[in-house]
PDB file of C-alpha atoms in Angstrom:
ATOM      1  CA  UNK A   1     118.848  74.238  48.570  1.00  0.00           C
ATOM      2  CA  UNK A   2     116.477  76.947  49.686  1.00  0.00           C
ATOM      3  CA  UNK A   3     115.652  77.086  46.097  1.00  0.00           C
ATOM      4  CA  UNK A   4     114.364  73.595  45.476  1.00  0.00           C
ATOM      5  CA  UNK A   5     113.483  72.828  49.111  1.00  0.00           C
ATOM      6  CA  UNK A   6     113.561  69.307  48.920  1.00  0.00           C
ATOM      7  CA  UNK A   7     111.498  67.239  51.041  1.00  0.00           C
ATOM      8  CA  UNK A   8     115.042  65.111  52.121  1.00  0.00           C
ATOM      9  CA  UNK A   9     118.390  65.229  50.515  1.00  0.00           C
ATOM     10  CA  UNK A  10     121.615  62.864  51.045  1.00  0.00           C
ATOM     11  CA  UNK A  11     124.919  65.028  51.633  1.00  0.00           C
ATOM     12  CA  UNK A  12     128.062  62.962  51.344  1.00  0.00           C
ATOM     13  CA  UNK A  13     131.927  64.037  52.310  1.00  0.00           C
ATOM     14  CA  UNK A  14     130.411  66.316  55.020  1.00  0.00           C
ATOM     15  CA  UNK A  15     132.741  67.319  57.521  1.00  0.00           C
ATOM     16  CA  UNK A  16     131.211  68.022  61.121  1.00  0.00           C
ATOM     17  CA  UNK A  17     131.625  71.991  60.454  1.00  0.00           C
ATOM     18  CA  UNK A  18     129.480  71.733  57.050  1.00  0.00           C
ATOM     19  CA  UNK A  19     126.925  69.837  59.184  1.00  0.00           C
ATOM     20  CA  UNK A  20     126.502  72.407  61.688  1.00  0.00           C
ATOM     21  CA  UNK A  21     126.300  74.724  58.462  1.00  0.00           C
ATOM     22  CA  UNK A  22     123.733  73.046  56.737  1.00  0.00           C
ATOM     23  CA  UNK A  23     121.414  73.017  59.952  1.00  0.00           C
ATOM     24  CA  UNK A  24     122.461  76.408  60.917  1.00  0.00           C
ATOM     25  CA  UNK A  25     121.294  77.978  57.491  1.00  0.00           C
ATOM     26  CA  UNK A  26     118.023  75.692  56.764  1.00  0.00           C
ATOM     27  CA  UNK A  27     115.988  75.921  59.684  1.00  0.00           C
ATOM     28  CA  UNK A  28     113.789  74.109  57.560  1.00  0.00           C
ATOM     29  CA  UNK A  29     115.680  70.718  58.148  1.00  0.00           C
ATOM     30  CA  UNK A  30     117.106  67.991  61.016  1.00  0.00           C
ATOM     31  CA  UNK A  31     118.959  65.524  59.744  1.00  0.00           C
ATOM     32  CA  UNK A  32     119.897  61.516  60.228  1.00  0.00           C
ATOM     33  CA  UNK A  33     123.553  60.179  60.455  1.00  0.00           C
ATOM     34  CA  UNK A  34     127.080  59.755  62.172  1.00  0.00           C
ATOM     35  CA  UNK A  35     130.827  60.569  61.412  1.00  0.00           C
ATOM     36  CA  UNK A  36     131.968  57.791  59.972  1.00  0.00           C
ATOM     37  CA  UNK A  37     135.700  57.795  61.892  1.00  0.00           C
ATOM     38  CA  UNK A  38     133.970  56.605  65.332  1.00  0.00           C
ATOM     39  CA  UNK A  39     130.247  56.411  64.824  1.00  0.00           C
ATOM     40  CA  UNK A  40     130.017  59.678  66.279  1.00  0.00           C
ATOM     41  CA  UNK A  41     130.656  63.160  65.230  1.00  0.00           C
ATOM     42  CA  UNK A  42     134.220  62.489  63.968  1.00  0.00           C
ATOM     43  CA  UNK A  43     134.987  62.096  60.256  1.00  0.00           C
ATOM     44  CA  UNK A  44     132.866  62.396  57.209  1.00  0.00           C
ATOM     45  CA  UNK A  45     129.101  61.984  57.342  1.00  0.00           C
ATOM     46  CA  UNK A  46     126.878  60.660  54.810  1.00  0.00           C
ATOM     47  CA  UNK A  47     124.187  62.220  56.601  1.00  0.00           C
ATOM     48  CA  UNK A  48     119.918  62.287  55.334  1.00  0.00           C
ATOM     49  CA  UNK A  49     118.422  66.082  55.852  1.00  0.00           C
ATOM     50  CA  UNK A  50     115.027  65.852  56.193  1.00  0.00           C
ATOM     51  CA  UNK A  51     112.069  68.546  55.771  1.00  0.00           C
ATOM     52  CA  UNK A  52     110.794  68.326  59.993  1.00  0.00           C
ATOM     53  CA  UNK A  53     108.010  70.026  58.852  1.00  0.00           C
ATOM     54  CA  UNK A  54     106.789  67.208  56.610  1.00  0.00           C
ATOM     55  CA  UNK A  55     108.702  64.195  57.484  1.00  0.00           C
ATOM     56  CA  UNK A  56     108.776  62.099  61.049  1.00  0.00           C
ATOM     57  CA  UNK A  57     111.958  59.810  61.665  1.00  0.00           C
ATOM     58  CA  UNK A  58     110.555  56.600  62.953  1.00  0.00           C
ATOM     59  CA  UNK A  59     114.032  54.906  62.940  1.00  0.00           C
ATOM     60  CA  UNK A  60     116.867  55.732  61.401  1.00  0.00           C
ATOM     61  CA  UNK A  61     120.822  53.946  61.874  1.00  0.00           C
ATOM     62  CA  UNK A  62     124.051  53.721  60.045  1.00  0.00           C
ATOM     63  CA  UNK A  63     126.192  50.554  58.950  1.00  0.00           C
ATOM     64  CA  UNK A  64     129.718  50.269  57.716  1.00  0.00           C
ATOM     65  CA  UNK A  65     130.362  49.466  54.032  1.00  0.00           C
ATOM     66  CA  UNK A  66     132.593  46.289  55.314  1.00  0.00           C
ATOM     67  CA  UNK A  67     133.050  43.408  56.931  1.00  0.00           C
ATOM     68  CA  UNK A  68     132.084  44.287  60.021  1.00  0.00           C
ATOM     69  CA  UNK A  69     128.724  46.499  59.241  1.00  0.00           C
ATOM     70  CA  UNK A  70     128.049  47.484  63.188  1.00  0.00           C
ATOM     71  CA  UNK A  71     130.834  49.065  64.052  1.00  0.00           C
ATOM     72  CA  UNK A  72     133.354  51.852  62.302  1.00  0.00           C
ATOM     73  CA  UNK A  73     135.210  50.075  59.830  1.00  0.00           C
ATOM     74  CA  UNK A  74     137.090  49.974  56.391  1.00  0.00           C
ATOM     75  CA  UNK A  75     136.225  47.077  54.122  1.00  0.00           C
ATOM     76  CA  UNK A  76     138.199  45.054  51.822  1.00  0.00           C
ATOM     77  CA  UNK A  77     140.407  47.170  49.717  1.00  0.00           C
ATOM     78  CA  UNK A  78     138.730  50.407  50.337  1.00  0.00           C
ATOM     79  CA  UNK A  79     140.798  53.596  51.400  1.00  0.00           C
ATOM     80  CA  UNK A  80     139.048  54.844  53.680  1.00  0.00           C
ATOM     81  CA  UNK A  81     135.965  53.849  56.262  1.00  0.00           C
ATOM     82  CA  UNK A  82     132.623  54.107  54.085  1.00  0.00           C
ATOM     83  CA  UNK A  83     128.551  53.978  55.258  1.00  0.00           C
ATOM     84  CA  UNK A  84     125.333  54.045  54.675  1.00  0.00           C
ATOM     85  CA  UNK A  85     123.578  55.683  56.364  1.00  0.00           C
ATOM     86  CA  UNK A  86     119.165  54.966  56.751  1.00  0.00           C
ATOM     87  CA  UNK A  87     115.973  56.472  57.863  1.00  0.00           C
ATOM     88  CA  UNK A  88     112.362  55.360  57.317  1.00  0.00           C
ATOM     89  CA  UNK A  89     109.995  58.159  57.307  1.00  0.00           C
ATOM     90  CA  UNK A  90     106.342  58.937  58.075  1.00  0.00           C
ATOM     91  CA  UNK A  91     104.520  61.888  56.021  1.00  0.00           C
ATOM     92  CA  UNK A  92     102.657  64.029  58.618  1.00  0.00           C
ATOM     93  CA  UNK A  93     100.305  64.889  56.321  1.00  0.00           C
ATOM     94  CA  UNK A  94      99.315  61.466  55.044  1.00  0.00           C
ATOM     95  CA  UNK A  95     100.811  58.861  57.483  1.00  0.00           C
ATOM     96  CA  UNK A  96     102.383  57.253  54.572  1.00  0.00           C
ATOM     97  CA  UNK A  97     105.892  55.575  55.316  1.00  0.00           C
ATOM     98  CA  UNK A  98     109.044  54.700  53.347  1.00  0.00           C
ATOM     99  CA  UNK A  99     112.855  54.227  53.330  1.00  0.00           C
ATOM    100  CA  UNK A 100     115.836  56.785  52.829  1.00  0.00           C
ATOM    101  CA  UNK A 101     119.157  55.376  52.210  1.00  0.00           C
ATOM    102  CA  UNK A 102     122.342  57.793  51.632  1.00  0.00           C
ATOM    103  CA  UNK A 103     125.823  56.163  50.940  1.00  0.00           C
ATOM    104  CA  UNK A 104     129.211  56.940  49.843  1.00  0.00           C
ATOM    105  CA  UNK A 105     131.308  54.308  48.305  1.00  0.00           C
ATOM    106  CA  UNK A 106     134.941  53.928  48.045  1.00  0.00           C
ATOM    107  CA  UNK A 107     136.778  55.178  45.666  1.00  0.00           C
ATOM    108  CA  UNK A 108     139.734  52.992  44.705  1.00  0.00           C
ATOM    109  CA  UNK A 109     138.827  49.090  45.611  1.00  0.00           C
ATOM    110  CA  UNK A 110     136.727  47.524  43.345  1.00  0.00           C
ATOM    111  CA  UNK A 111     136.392  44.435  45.803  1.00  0.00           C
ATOM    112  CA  UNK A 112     134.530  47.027  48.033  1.00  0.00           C
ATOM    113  CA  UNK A 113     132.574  48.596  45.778  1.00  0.00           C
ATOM    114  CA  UNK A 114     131.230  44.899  44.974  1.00  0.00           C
ATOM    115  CA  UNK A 115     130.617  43.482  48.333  1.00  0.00           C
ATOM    116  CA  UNK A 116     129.505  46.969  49.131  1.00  0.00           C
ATOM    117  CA  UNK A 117     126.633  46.913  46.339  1.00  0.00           C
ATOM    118  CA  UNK A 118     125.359  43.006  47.702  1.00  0.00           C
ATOM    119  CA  UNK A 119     125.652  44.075  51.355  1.00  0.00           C
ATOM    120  CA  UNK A 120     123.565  47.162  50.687  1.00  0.00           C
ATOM    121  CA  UNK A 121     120.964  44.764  49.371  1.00  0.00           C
ATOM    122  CA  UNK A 122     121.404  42.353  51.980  1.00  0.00           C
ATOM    123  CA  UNK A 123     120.795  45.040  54.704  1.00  0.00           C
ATOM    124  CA  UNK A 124     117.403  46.508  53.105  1.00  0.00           C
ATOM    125  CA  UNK A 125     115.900  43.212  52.830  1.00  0.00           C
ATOM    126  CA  UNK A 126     117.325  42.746  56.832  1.00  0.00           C
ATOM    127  CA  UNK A 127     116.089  46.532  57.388  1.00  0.00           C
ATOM    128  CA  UNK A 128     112.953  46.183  55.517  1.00  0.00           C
ATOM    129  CA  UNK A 129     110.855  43.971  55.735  1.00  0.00           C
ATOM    130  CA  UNK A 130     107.734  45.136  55.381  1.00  0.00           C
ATOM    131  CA  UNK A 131     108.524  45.897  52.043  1.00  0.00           C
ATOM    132  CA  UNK A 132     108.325  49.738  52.229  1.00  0.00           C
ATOM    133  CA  UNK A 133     108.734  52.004  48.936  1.00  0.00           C
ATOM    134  CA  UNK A 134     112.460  53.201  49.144  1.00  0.00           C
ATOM    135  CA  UNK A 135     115.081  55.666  47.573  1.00  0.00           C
ATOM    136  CA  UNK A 136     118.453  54.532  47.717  1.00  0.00           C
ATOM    137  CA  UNK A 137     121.164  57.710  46.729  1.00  0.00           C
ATOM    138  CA  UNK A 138     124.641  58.586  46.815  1.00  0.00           C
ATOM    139  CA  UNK A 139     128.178  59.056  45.222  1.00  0.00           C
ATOM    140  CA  UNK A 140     129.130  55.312  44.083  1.00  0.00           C
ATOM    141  CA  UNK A 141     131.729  56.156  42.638  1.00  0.00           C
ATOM    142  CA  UNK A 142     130.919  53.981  39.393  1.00  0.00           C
ATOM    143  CA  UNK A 143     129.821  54.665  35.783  1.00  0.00           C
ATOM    144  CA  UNK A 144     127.053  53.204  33.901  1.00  0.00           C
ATOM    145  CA  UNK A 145     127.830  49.740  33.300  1.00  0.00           C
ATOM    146  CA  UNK A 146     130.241  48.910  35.931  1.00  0.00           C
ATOM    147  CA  UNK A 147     129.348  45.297  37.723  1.00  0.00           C
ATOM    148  CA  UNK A 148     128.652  47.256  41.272  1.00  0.00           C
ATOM    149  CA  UNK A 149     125.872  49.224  39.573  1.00  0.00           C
ATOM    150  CA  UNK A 150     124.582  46.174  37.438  1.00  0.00           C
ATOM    151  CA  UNK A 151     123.765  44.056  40.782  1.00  0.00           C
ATOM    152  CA  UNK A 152     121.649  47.035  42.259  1.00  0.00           C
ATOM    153  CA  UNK A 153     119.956  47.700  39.037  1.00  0.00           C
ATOM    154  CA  UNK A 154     118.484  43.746  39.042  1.00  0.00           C
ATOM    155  CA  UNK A 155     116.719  44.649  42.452  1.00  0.00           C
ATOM    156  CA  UNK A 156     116.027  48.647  42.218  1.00  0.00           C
ATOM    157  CA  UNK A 157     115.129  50.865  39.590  1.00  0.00           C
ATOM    158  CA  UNK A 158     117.366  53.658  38.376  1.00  0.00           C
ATOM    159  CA  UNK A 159     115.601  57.021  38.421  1.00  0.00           C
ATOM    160  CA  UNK A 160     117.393  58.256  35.307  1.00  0.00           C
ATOM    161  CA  UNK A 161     116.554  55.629  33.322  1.00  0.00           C
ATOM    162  CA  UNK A 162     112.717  55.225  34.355  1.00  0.00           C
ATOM    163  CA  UNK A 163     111.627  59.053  35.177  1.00  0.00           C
ATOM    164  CA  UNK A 164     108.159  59.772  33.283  1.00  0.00           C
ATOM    165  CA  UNK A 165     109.759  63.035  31.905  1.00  0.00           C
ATOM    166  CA  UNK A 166     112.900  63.133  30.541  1.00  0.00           C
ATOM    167  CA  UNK A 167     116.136  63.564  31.917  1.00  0.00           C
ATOM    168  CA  UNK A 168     117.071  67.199  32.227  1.00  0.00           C
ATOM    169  CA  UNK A 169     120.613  68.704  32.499  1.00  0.00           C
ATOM    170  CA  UNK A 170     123.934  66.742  31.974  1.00  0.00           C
ATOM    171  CA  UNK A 171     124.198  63.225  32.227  1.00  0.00           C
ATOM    172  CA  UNK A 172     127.777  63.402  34.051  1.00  0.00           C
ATOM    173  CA  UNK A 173     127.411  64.375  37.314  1.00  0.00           C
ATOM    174  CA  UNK A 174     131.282  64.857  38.468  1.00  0.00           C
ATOM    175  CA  UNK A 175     133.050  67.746  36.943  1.00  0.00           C
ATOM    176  CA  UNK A 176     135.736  68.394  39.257  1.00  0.00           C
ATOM    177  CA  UNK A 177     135.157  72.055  39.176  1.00  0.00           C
ATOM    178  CA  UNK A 178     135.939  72.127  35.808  1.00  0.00           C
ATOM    179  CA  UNK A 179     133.402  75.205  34.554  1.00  0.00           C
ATOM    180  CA  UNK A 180     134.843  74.567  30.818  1.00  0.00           C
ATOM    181  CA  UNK A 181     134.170  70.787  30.118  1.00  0.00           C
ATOM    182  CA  UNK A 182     131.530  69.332  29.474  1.00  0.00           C
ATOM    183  CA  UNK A 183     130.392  66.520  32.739  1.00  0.00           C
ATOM    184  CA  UNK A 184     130.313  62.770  31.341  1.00  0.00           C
ATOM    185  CA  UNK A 185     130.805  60.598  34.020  1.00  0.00           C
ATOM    186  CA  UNK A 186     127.779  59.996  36.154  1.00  0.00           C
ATOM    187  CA  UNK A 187     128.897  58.729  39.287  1.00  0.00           C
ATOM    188  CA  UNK A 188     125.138  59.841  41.435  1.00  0.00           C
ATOM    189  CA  UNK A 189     122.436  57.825  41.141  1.00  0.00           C
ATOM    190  CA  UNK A 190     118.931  57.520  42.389  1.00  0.00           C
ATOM    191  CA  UNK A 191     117.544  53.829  43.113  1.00  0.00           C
ATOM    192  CA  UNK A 192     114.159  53.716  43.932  1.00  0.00           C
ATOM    193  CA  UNK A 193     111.697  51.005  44.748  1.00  0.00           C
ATOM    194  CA  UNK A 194     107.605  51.047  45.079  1.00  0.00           C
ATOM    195  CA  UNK A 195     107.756  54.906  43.721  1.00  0.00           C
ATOM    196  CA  UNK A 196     107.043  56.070  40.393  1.00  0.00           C
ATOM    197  CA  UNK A 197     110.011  58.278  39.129  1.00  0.00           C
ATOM    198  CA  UNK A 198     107.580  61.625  38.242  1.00  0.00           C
ATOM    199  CA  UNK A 199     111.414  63.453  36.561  1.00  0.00           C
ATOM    200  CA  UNK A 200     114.715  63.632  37.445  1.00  0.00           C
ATOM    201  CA  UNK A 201     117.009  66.186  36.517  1.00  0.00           C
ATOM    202  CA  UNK A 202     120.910  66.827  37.139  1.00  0.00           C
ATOM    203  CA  UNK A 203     121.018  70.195  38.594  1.00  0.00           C
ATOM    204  CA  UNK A 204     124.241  72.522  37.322  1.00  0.00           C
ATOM    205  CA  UNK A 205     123.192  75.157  38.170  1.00  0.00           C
ATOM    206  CA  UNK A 206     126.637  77.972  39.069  1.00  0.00           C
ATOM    207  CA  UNK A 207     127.407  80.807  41.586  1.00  0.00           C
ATOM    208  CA  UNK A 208     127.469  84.128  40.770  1.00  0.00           C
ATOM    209  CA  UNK A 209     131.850  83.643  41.106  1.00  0.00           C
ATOM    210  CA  UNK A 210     130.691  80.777  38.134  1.00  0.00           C
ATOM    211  CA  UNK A 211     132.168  78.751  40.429  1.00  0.00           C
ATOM    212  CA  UNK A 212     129.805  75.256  41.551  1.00  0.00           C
ATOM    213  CA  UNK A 213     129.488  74.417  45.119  1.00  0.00           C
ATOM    214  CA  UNK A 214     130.601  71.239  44.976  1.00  0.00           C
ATOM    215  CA  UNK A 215     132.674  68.824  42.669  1.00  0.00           C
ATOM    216  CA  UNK A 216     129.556  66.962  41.853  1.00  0.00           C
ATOM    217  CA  UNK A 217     125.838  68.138  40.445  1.00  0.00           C
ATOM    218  CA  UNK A 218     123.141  67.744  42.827  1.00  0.00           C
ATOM    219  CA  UNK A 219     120.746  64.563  41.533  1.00  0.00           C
ATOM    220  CA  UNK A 220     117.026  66.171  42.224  1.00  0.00           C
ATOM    221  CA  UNK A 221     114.340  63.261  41.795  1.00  0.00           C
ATOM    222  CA  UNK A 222     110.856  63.594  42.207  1.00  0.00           C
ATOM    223  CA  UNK A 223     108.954  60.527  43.008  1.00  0.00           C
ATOM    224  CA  UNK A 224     105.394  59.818  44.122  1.00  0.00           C
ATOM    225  CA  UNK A 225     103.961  56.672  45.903  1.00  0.00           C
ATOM    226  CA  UNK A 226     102.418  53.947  43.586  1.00  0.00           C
TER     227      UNK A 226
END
């Protein structure tokens, strides 16, 4: 991360230890977002790390992936309590604004991951609506194709798809740890609205054990304002 110092980045499975990590180690970076257990600091977060240098939070806010968006919750026939979690920004150097949105979807119920994909539009038009440019990134959960994916797509743009340069690295972006086979699956995705997609590249990059640090490659878009 100190490498390619992005300007934000959208962490998801983050227990409250790896949080205080994160911050510890860049200096460079605050960041947005709750445990999802109890709205707090218990649980997983789906947190947004922001550049403080660069970027002002003018609001920011979570909401449940359910039912019952406002409070901690597990929807439909998910496993296990899922959010989004949102922050609109203000560049200090330009006093230009946008929207950040990080989520996590479930896993297992594909009634969630439906509802999940119209609430998530329903709650930036509710959210937004001045109409701000917007990112929307995360682990979905869901390959190419899959109905969930197809219902953002009509209203966002997917950065892989539309980058002006193109696509570098893998397409899959899960590999399990798996250092031997090659990654298929694409299950990270960057949505953006009101930005031009500059590139977007699927970093896969290794340790020097050759191990990766996570179980999914880091999606690094680079956008610019229309």
């Amino acid at each position: 991360m100190s490498y390619y110092h992005p300007d934000y980045f959208g962490v998801q499975e983050a227990v409250p230890q790896q949080m205080t990590d994160i911050k510890t180690t860049l200096t460079d970076y605050d960041y947005v977002g709750v445990g999802r257990d109890d709205g707090k600091n218990q649980g997983e977060y789906s947190a947004i790390f922001y550049d403080k240098n660069k970027l002002e939070v003018i609001k920011s806010g979570t909401f449940w992936l359910s039912e019952t968006p406002e409070k901690p919750s597990k929807g439909w026939d998910a496993a296990y309590n899922r959010v989004c979690t949102y922050a609109f920004f203000k560049i200090k150097k330009t006093g230009k604004q946008f929207l950040a949105m990080n989520l996590h979807f479930d896993h297992v119920g594909d009634v969630a991951r439906v509802n999940s994909a119209k609430l998530i539009l329903e709650k930036i038009k509710e959210l937004n609506p001045k109409n701000l440019p917007l990112t929307l990134a995360g682990d979905f959960n869901l390959t190419d194709g899959s109905e969930p994916i197809k219902i953002i797509s009509k209203s966002l743009t997917d950065s892989y798809y539309n980058s002006q340069k193109p696509h570098y690295g893998p397409k899959g972006t899960w590999q399990n740890f798996d250092i031997n086979t090659p990654s298929t699956e694409r299950l990270d995705y960057v949505f953006v609205k009101g930005f031009d997609v500059l590139s977007n590249r699927t970093i896969n990059d290794r340790r020097e054990n050759l191990l990766y640090p996570s179980d999914h490659f880091p999606v690094l878009t680079e956008i610019g304002f229309k």
